Amino acid sequence: MNKYTVTVILMVLAINSLAATKIYKYTDENGNVHYTDKKPSEDAKEAQLKSPNIVESTPIESRPRWQKSDNTEQLSQFSFEGFAISSPQAGESIWGAGGNITVSVNLDKKLQPNYRVKFYLDGISHGKVKSNSQLIADVERGEHQIYAQVIDAFSRKVIKTSEPVTFYVKQHSKK
C-alpha cells in the first residue's frame, strides 16, 4: 500500500473513534453545569444528548430562472417571428454616409436579458449588442449584404437569423 492509502485509512479510523466518544455532564461546587469528553470524576454522569436536527438542503438550480429552457412552449414564446433587417432597406442606395452605416432590426418581442443581436456585414461579424441597432464604421462604397442573428449569450446558440438584405453605399466622385 502506498502512504496515501495508509493515511486515508488512519483518518477514517480516527474520525470514527471521535464520533463514538462519550460526553459527560457534571456540576461544579458553584452549581455551574459543564460538559466534557473526559470523565472528570466518578460522580460525573454520561450526558444523554438528543440527535441533531438534520435539514436536507434543496438543490440549486444550475441555470438562471430567466434563461431559456428546452420547454417548447417557452421556445415558441421567444421565436421572434417578426425578426428582420429594417435599416438599410433592400436595394437602398446610401449616399454620403462617410463610411458609417446604422443597421437595425425589427423585433416583435423584447430581448431576454441573456439574448444579444449580432450583425453580419458581408459575412463578417460586427459585435453583439443588447439593442436592436448598431453603427458600423468604415463601410466602403459598393454592394453589401447584411443579416442579423439573435444569439443566447450563455449557450451561444443561434435563436433566429434574419433574411439577408442587399444595399449599396455610394459616394459622390471628385471633379
Short mmCIF file of C-alpha atoms in Angstrom, two decimals:
data_model
loop_
_atom_site.label_atom_id
_atom_site.label_comp_id
_atom_site.label_asym_id
_atom_site.label_seq_id
_atom_site.Cartn_x
_atom_site.Cartn_y
_atom_site.Cartn_z
CA MET A 1 0.00 0.00 0.00
CA ASN A 2 1.18 3.49 -0.65
CA LYS A 3 1.44 6.17 2.03
CA TYR A 4 -1.72 7.99 0.87
CA THR A 5 -3.88 4.90 1.31
CA VAL A 6 -2.50 4.33 4.81
CA THR A 7 -3.13 7.99 5.70
CA VAL A 8 -6.73 7.83 4.49
CA ILE A 9 -7.40 4.62 6.44
CA LEU A 10 -5.94 6.14 9.64
CA MET A 11 -8.03 9.29 9.21
CA VAL A 12 -11.23 7.29 8.76
CA LEU A 13 -10.47 5.28 11.90
CA ALA A 14 -9.73 8.45 13.88
CA ILE A 15 -12.96 10.10 12.76
CA ASN A 16 -14.97 7.01 13.69
CA SER A 17 -13.41 6.91 17.16
CA LEU A 18 -14.23 10.60 17.69
CA ALA A 19 -17.82 10.03 16.66
CA ALA A 20 -18.15 7.27 19.27
CA THR A 21 -16.74 9.40 22.12
CA LYS A 22 -18.97 9.74 25.17
CA ILE A 23 -19.91 13.13 26.56
CA TYR A 24 -20.03 13.60 30.34
CA LYS A 25 -22.01 16.13 32.35
CA TYR A 26 -21.06 17.34 35.82
CA THR A 27 -21.83 20.23 38.16
CA ASP A 28 -19.01 22.08 39.93
CA GLU A 29 -19.04 23.43 43.52
CA ASN A 30 -20.57 26.74 42.32
CA GLY A 31 -23.51 24.99 40.66
CA ASN A 32 -22.28 25.51 37.08
CA VAL A 33 -23.03 22.70 34.63
CA HIS A 34 -20.12 21.55 32.46
CA TYR A 35 -19.81 19.11 29.56
CA THR A 36 -16.62 17.26 28.63
CA ASP A 37 -15.39 14.23 26.70
CA LYS A 38 -13.15 13.09 29.60
CA LYS A 39 -14.71 11.72 32.77
CA PRO A 40 -13.59 14.25 35.42
CA SER A 41 -14.73 12.29 38.46
CA GLU A 42 -16.70 9.25 39.49
CA ASP A 43 -19.85 11.30 40.14
CA ALA A 44 -19.93 12.61 36.52
CA LYS A 45 -22.78 11.15 34.51
CA GLU A 46 -22.90 10.34 30.82
CA ALA A 47 -24.92 13.07 29.08
CA GLN A 48 -27.99 11.95 27.18
CA LEU A 49 -27.81 14.04 24.04
CA LYS A 50 -30.64 14.36 21.57
CA SER A 51 -29.88 13.55 17.99
CA PRO A 52 -29.11 16.70 15.98
CA ASN A 53 -31.72 18.24 13.74
CA ILE A 54 -30.89 17.43 10.14
CA VAL A 55 -32.36 19.56 7.39
CA GLU A 56 -31.97 18.41 3.80
CA SER A 57 -30.81 21.23 1.57
CA THR A 58 -32.69 21.97 -1.60
CA PRO A 59 -30.67 21.55 -4.79
CA ILE A 60 -29.62 24.76 -6.50
CA GLU A 61 -30.96 25.30 -9.99
CA SER A 62 -27.95 25.31 -12.30
CA ARG A 63 -29.26 27.92 -14.72
CA PRO A 64 -30.87 31.31 -14.10
CA ARG A 65 -34.67 31.19 -13.97
CA TRP A 66 -35.00 33.54 -16.94
CA GLN A 67 -32.64 31.53 -19.14
CA LYS A 68 -34.26 29.64 -21.99
CA SER A 69 -35.07 26.01 -21.26
CA ASP A 70 -35.93 23.14 -23.57
CA ASN A 71 -39.65 23.69 -22.99
CA THR A 72 -41.30 24.02 -26.42
CA GLU A 73 -43.85 26.48 -25.02
CA GLN A 74 -41.04 28.82 -23.99
CA LEU A 75 -39.29 28.31 -27.34
CA SER A 76 -42.37 29.47 -29.22
CA GLN A 77 -42.75 32.43 -26.84
CA PHE A 78 -39.34 33.78 -27.89
CA SER A 79 -39.26 32.73 -31.54
CA PHE A 80 -39.03 36.30 -32.93
CA GLU A 81 -41.28 35.70 -35.95
CA GLY A 82 -41.04 39.37 -36.98
CA PHE A 83 -37.23 39.46 -36.82
CA ALA A 84 -35.98 41.29 -39.94
CA ILE A 85 -33.50 43.95 -41.03
CA SER A 86 -35.34 47.30 -41.05
CA SER A 87 -32.46 49.59 -41.98
CA PRO A 88 -30.97 49.74 -44.51
CA GLN A 89 -33.82 48.52 -46.69
CA ALA A 90 -33.38 46.05 -49.55
CA GLY A 91 -31.96 47.76 -52.63
CA GLU A 92 -31.41 51.07 -50.80
CA SER A 93 -28.61 53.34 -52.01
CA ILE A 94 -26.90 55.23 -49.20
CA TRP A 95 -25.19 58.46 -50.26
CA GLY A 96 -22.59 60.48 -48.36
CA ALA A 97 -22.57 58.46 -45.16
CA GLY A 98 -18.82 58.81 -44.78
CA GLY A 99 -18.48 55.06 -44.38
CA ASN A 100 -20.73 54.91 -41.29
CA ILE A 101 -23.92 52.87 -41.59
CA THR A 102 -26.52 52.40 -38.88
CA VAL A 103 -28.15 48.99 -39.14
CA SER A 104 -31.24 47.97 -37.23
CA VAL A 105 -33.71 45.13 -36.94
CA ASN A 106 -37.38 44.84 -36.10
CA LEU A 107 -38.12 42.71 -33.06
CA ASP A 108 -41.66 41.55 -32.36
CA LYS A 109 -40.69 40.70 -28.76
CA LYS A 110 -38.39 42.25 -26.17
CA LEU A 111 -34.97 40.59 -25.94
CA GLN A 112 -34.45 38.39 -22.90
CA PRO A 113 -31.56 39.52 -20.66
CA ASN A 114 -29.28 36.78 -21.99
CA TYR A 115 -30.02 37.43 -25.69
CA ARG A 116 -27.86 39.56 -27.99
CA VAL A 117 -28.24 40.75 -31.59
CA LYS A 118 -25.22 40.07 -33.79
CA PHE A 119 -24.91 41.83 -37.16
CA TYR A 120 -23.00 40.40 -40.13
CA LEU A 121 -21.88 42.72 -42.93
CA ASP A 122 -20.68 40.78 -45.98
CA GLY A 123 -20.36 37.69 -43.76
CA ILE A 124 -18.15 39.40 -41.17
CA SER A 125 -19.41 39.69 -37.59
CA HIS A 126 -19.71 43.18 -36.13
CA GLY A 127 -20.13 42.51 -32.39
CA LYS A 128 -23.05 41.59 -30.18
CA VAL A 129 -25.38 44.25 -28.85
CA LYS A 130 -28.27 44.28 -26.39
CA SER A 131 -30.26 46.67 -28.55
CA ASN A 132 -31.79 46.35 -32.00
CA SER A 133 -29.36 48.72 -33.77
CA GLN A 134 -25.66 49.25 -34.24
CA LEU A 135 -23.34 51.69 -36.02
CA ILE A 136 -20.89 50.00 -38.38
CA ALA A 137 -17.91 52.16 -39.36
CA ASP A 138 -15.61 52.13 -42.38
CA VAL A 139 -18.09 50.63 -44.84
CA GLU A 140 -16.59 51.08 -48.29
CA ARG A 141 -18.64 52.04 -51.32
CA GLY A 142 -20.21 49.29 -53.36
CA GLU A 143 -22.72 46.50 -52.90
CA HIS A 144 -23.09 45.00 -49.43
CA GLN A 145 -25.18 42.34 -47.80
CA ILE A 146 -26.26 42.42 -44.16
CA TYR A 147 -28.10 40.00 -41.91
CA ALA A 148 -28.56 39.62 -38.16
CA GLN A 149 -28.91 36.85 -35.60
CA VAL A 150 -30.41 36.65 -32.12
CA ILE A 151 -27.94 34.68 -30.00
CA ASP A 152 -28.21 33.26 -26.49
CA ALA A 153 -25.12 34.73 -24.79
CA PHE A 154 -24.82 31.81 -22.33
CA SER A 155 -25.22 28.81 -24.61
CA ARG A 156 -24.02 30.66 -27.76
CA LYS A 157 -26.91 29.09 -29.67
CA VAL A 158 -28.45 30.96 -32.58
CA ILE A 159 -32.12 31.59 -31.77
CA LYS A 160 -33.14 33.31 -35.02
CA THR A 161 -31.45 34.50 -38.23
CA SER A 162 -32.87 37.28 -40.39
CA GLU A 163 -33.10 37.18 -44.16
CA PRO A 164 -30.12 38.95 -45.79
CA VAL A 165 -30.63 42.45 -47.21
CA THR A 166 -28.58 43.85 -50.09
CA PHE A 167 -27.86 47.61 -50.10
CA TYR A 168 -25.44 49.98 -51.82
CA VAL A 169 -23.05 52.60 -50.45
CA LYS A 170 -22.39 55.38 -52.94
CA GLN A 171 -20.12 58.39 -52.79
CA HIS A 172 -20.00 61.45 -54.98
CA SER A 173 -16.96 61.44 -57.23
CA LYS A 174 -14.49 64.32 -57.12
CA LYS A 175 -14.20 66.54 -60.20
#
